[in-house]
Structures are given as structure tokens and as C-alpha cells.
Amino acid sequence: MSVSRQPGIAHPRLPLPEGQPEDLAAFQQWLSDAIPMVKALGISEASRQGEALTWQLALAPNLNDKGTGFGGALAAQTTLLGWCWVTLWLRERGIARDVVVAEANQRFLAPVTGDYRLICVPAEPQGPAQLANKLAERGKGRIVLTQQLYCGETLCLEASGSYAVLPPR
């Protein structure tokens, strides 16, 4: 179901999975409706393994004038992947909250010359537990996540972001 988005109007939340594993395809469809630019990012597959959230992406929709990956698109993807990591982590725990990026940075290491994968994990192993504690104590919290972009076996981009979980409305 595609919904026309209007500035200043929040998109309806996706119902929580309620004890079921998250359907990543349904989440991806909701994400495409909620954030229209997602349709153009070339995400072909999303998967989760342990603490890692991974996207497989096509280079073609993200080309720059040189025929390699456009840095702005890659930066947007790393930021969005981190936002998805936190949102999915909350949903697993039955928590429907707003998540925002507080800070993000990228370091470009090599050109992206073909289809690629982005992997997002907590920057610190204790990060998720610390976030859970802050949410329980204060109703809000932050976590730092890292993202790595690989084209084949070549690490092309390293990024990190601080994501804030806002208090209930």
C-alpha cells in the first residue's frame, strides 16, 4: 500500500510484531512508504544476523558523474541503516518510539565500483544493554552504531552515528 506523503504529517507507525520475528520485507515496504527516497536507493535485500543488520544494494541508482558510488547517497544509506537498526531493535522489544539521528560521520576509503553491502552493528558490545537501561531509567536514550560498506571484499566506507530514542509522546 503506497500512501502519498505530505510535509508536516507523520506517517502511521507499522504495527509492532507482537512476539513474532520481524518480517523484514514488510518493514522494508513500510519504510519505502514512510520515507519516499528509500524506493530509489537500490536496496535489494535486508537481513539480520545477531547484532548485525545488513543491506545488499545496487550501484546503478547511486552512481555519481564518475561512474562510482555517489558519496551523498552512500552517506544517506549509512544514516538510514542505523536508524533502521535502532527502530528494529525497539520493535523486537515491543517498544514503539521515535528514533532520530543525533550525529553522523563518514570516512570514504575507496570508490564503490559495483553492487555493495552495508553492515550496521553497535559500536560497543554493551551498547544495546546500556540503551535498554537508559530507556528503563529515563524513558529515553542513545546508542552509537557503526556502518561498513563493502564492494566485494574491499572496505569502501566506514561510518558511525549516534541515534537517540525519544521519550514517549
Short mmCIF file of C-alpha atoms in Angstrom, two decimals:
data_model
loop_
_atom_site.label_atom_id
_atom_site.label_comp_id
_atom_site.label_asym_id
_atom_site.label_seq_id
_atom_site.Cartn_x
_atom_site.Cartn_y
_atom_site.Cartn_z
CA MET A 1 0.00 0.00 0.00
CA SER A 2 1.54 3.29 -1.07
CA VAL A 3 0.49 6.40 0.78
CA SER A 4 1.04 9.90 -0.54
CA ARG A 5 3.22 11.79 1.93
CA GLN A 6 2.65 15.39 2.97
CA PRO A 7 5.18 17.67 4.69
CA GLY A 8 4.49 18.10 8.40
CA ILE A 9 2.30 14.98 8.63
CA ALA A 10 3.80 11.95 10.39
CA HIS A 11 3.49 8.63 8.60
CA PRO A 12 1.46 5.99 10.51
CA ARG A 13 3.59 3.56 12.50
CA LEU A 14 3.89 -0.03 11.44
CA PRO A 15 2.13 -2.29 13.97
CA LEU A 16 4.56 -3.98 16.36
CA PRO A 17 5.35 -7.63 15.57
CA GLU A 18 3.95 -8.71 18.98
CA GLY A 19 6.23 -11.61 19.84
CA GLN A 20 6.75 -12.68 16.23
CA PRO A 21 10.03 -12.27 14.35
CA GLU A 22 10.10 -9.06 12.32
CA ASP A 23 9.09 -9.52 8.69
CA LEU A 24 11.94 -7.56 7.09
CA ALA A 25 10.17 -7.45 3.69
CA ALA A 26 7.08 -5.87 5.29
CA PHE A 27 9.30 -3.46 7.24
CA GLN A 28 11.11 -2.53 4.01
CA GLN A 29 7.79 -1.86 2.27
CA TRP A 30 6.62 0.32 5.17
CA LEU A 31 9.98 2.14 5.10
CA SER A 32 9.55 2.85 1.37
CA ASP A 33 6.11 4.33 2.05
CA ALA A 34 7.26 6.32 5.11
CA ILE A 35 10.44 7.71 3.51
CA PRO A 36 9.83 8.15 -0.25
CA MET A 37 13.53 8.34 -1.22
CA VAL A 38 14.01 4.73 0.00
CA LYS A 39 12.40 3.48 -3.23
CA ALA A 40 15.32 4.97 -5.19
CA LEU A 41 18.17 3.63 -3.03
CA GLY A 42 18.53 0.25 -4.71
CA ILE A 43 18.09 -1.91 -1.59
CA SER A 44 17.66 -5.45 -2.89
CA GLU A 45 17.77 -7.41 0.38
CA ALA A 46 17.81 -6.86 4.13
CA SER A 47 18.97 -9.47 6.61
CA ARG A 48 19.78 -9.78 10.29
CA GLN A 49 22.31 -12.00 11.99
CA GLY A 50 22.98 -11.49 15.68
CA GLU A 51 23.52 -7.77 16.27
CA ALA A 52 24.23 -7.07 12.56
CA LEU A 53 21.71 -5.57 10.14
CA THR A 54 22.84 -5.89 6.52
CA TRP A 55 21.55 -4.42 3.28
CA GLN A 56 22.51 -5.54 -0.21
CA LEU A 57 22.37 -2.59 -2.61
CA ALA A 58 22.65 -1.97 -6.33
CA LEU A 59 25.16 0.60 -7.50
CA ALA A 60 23.17 1.72 -10.58
CA PRO A 61 20.70 4.05 -8.78
CA ASN A 62 23.53 5.54 -6.70
CA LEU A 63 26.01 6.49 -9.43
CA ASN A 64 27.90 9.77 -9.49
CA ASP A 65 29.27 11.58 -12.54
CA LYS A 66 32.42 9.40 -12.45
CA GLY A 67 30.50 6.12 -12.64
CA THR A 68 31.17 5.17 -8.99
CA GLY A 69 29.06 5.45 -5.85
CA PHE A 70 27.75 8.96 -5.09
CA GLY A 71 29.01 9.94 -1.63
CA GLY A 72 25.78 11.73 -0.69
CA ALA A 73 23.68 8.65 -1.44
CA LEU A 74 26.10 6.40 0.45
CA ALA A 75 26.05 8.75 3.46
CA ALA A 76 22.24 8.79 3.43
CA GLN A 77 22.19 4.99 3.28
CA THR A 78 24.53 4.58 6.26
CA THR A 79 22.46 7.01 8.32
CA LEU A 80 19.20 5.31 7.36
CA LEU A 81 20.57 1.83 8.05
CA GLY A 82 21.48 2.93 11.59
CA TRP A 83 18.00 4.38 12.08
CA CYS A 84 16.53 1.05 10.92
CA TRP A 85 18.80 -0.88 13.32
CA VAL A 86 17.52 1.10 16.32
CA THR A 87 13.90 1.00 15.14
CA LEU A 88 14.01 -2.78 14.64
CA TRP A 89 15.76 -3.27 18.00
CA LEU A 90 12.97 -1.34 19.71
CA ARG A 91 10.27 -3.23 17.80
CA GLU A 92 11.74 -6.57 18.95
CA ARG A 93 11.13 -5.39 22.50
CA GLY A 94 7.57 -4.22 21.82
CA ILE A 95 8.53 -0.54 22.00
CA ALA A 96 7.07 1.97 19.53
CA ARG A 97 9.17 5.13 19.81
CA ASP A 98 10.55 7.85 17.61
CA VAL A 99 14.22 7.50 16.68
CA VAL A 100 16.35 10.34 15.34
CA VAL A 101 19.95 10.60 14.25
CA ALA A 102 21.83 12.98 16.54
CA GLU A 103 25.23 12.83 14.87
CA ALA A 104 26.68 11.04 11.85
CA ASN A 105 30.02 10.93 10.08
CA GLN A 106 31.56 9.02 7.22
CA ARG A 107 35.05 8.20 6.05
CA PHE A 108 35.39 7.28 2.37
CA LEU A 109 38.21 4.78 1.83
CA ALA A 110 37.84 3.53 -1.75
CA PRO A 111 35.49 4.10 -4.69
CA VAL A 112 32.36 1.96 -4.86
CA THR A 113 32.59 0.32 -8.29
CA GLY A 114 29.88 -2.36 -8.16
CA ASP A 115 26.92 -3.60 -6.15
CA TYR A 116 27.69 -3.49 -2.45
CA ARG A 117 26.61 -4.37 1.06
CA LEU A 118 26.23 -2.22 4.14
CA ILE A 119 26.57 -3.73 7.61
CA CYS A 120 25.44 -1.97 10.80
CA VAL A 121 26.41 -3.05 14.33
CA PRO A 122 26.67 -1.39 17.75
CA ALA A 123 29.96 0.47 18.19
CA GLU A 124 30.36 -1.10 21.64
CA PRO A 125 29.22 -4.61 22.63
CA GLN A 126 27.48 -3.21 25.73
CA GLY A 127 25.66 -0.52 23.69
CA PRO A 128 22.29 -2.30 23.44
CA ALA A 129 22.26 -3.14 27.17
CA GLN A 130 23.15 0.45 28.04
CA LEU A 131 20.35 1.71 25.78
CA ALA A 132 17.88 -0.67 27.43
CA ASN A 133 18.97 0.61 30.88
CA LYS A 134 18.59 4.27 29.86
CA LEU A 135 15.13 3.61 28.43
CA ALA A 136 14.08 1.89 31.66
CA GLU A 137 15.56 4.63 33.89
CA ARG A 138 14.83 7.79 31.91
CA GLY A 139 12.42 6.88 29.12
CA LYS A 140 14.97 7.93 26.51
CA GLY A 141 18.49 7.01 25.46
CA ARG A 142 21.21 6.94 22.80
CA ILE A 143 23.31 4.36 21.08
CA VAL A 144 26.31 4.69 18.78
CA LEU A 145 26.33 2.40 15.75
CA THR A 146 28.94 1.77 13.08
CA GLN A 147 28.33 1.01 9.44
CA GLN A 148 30.75 -0.50 6.95
CA LEU A 149 30.26 -0.59 3.19
CA TYR A 150 31.92 -3.39 1.25
CA CYS A 151 32.20 -3.68 -2.50
CA GLY A 152 33.22 -7.31 -2.83
CA GLU A 153 35.87 -7.74 -0.13
CA THR A 154 37.01 -4.09 -0.29
CA LEU A 155 36.01 -1.84 2.60
CA CYS A 156 35.00 1.38 0.83
CA LEU A 157 33.32 3.38 3.59
CA GLU A 158 33.26 3.45 7.38
CA ALA A 159 30.58 5.46 9.13
CA SER A 160 29.22 5.98 12.61
CA GLY A 161 26.17 7.60 14.04
CA SER A 162 24.64 8.43 17.38
CA TYR A 163 20.92 7.63 17.42
CA ALA A 164 18.53 8.98 20.04
CA VAL A 165 15.37 7.23 21.18
CA LEU A 166 12.95 9.96 22.19
CA PRO A 167 10.72 9.80 25.24
CA PRO A 168 7.10 8.71 24.75
CA ARG A 169 4.82 11.36 23.30
#
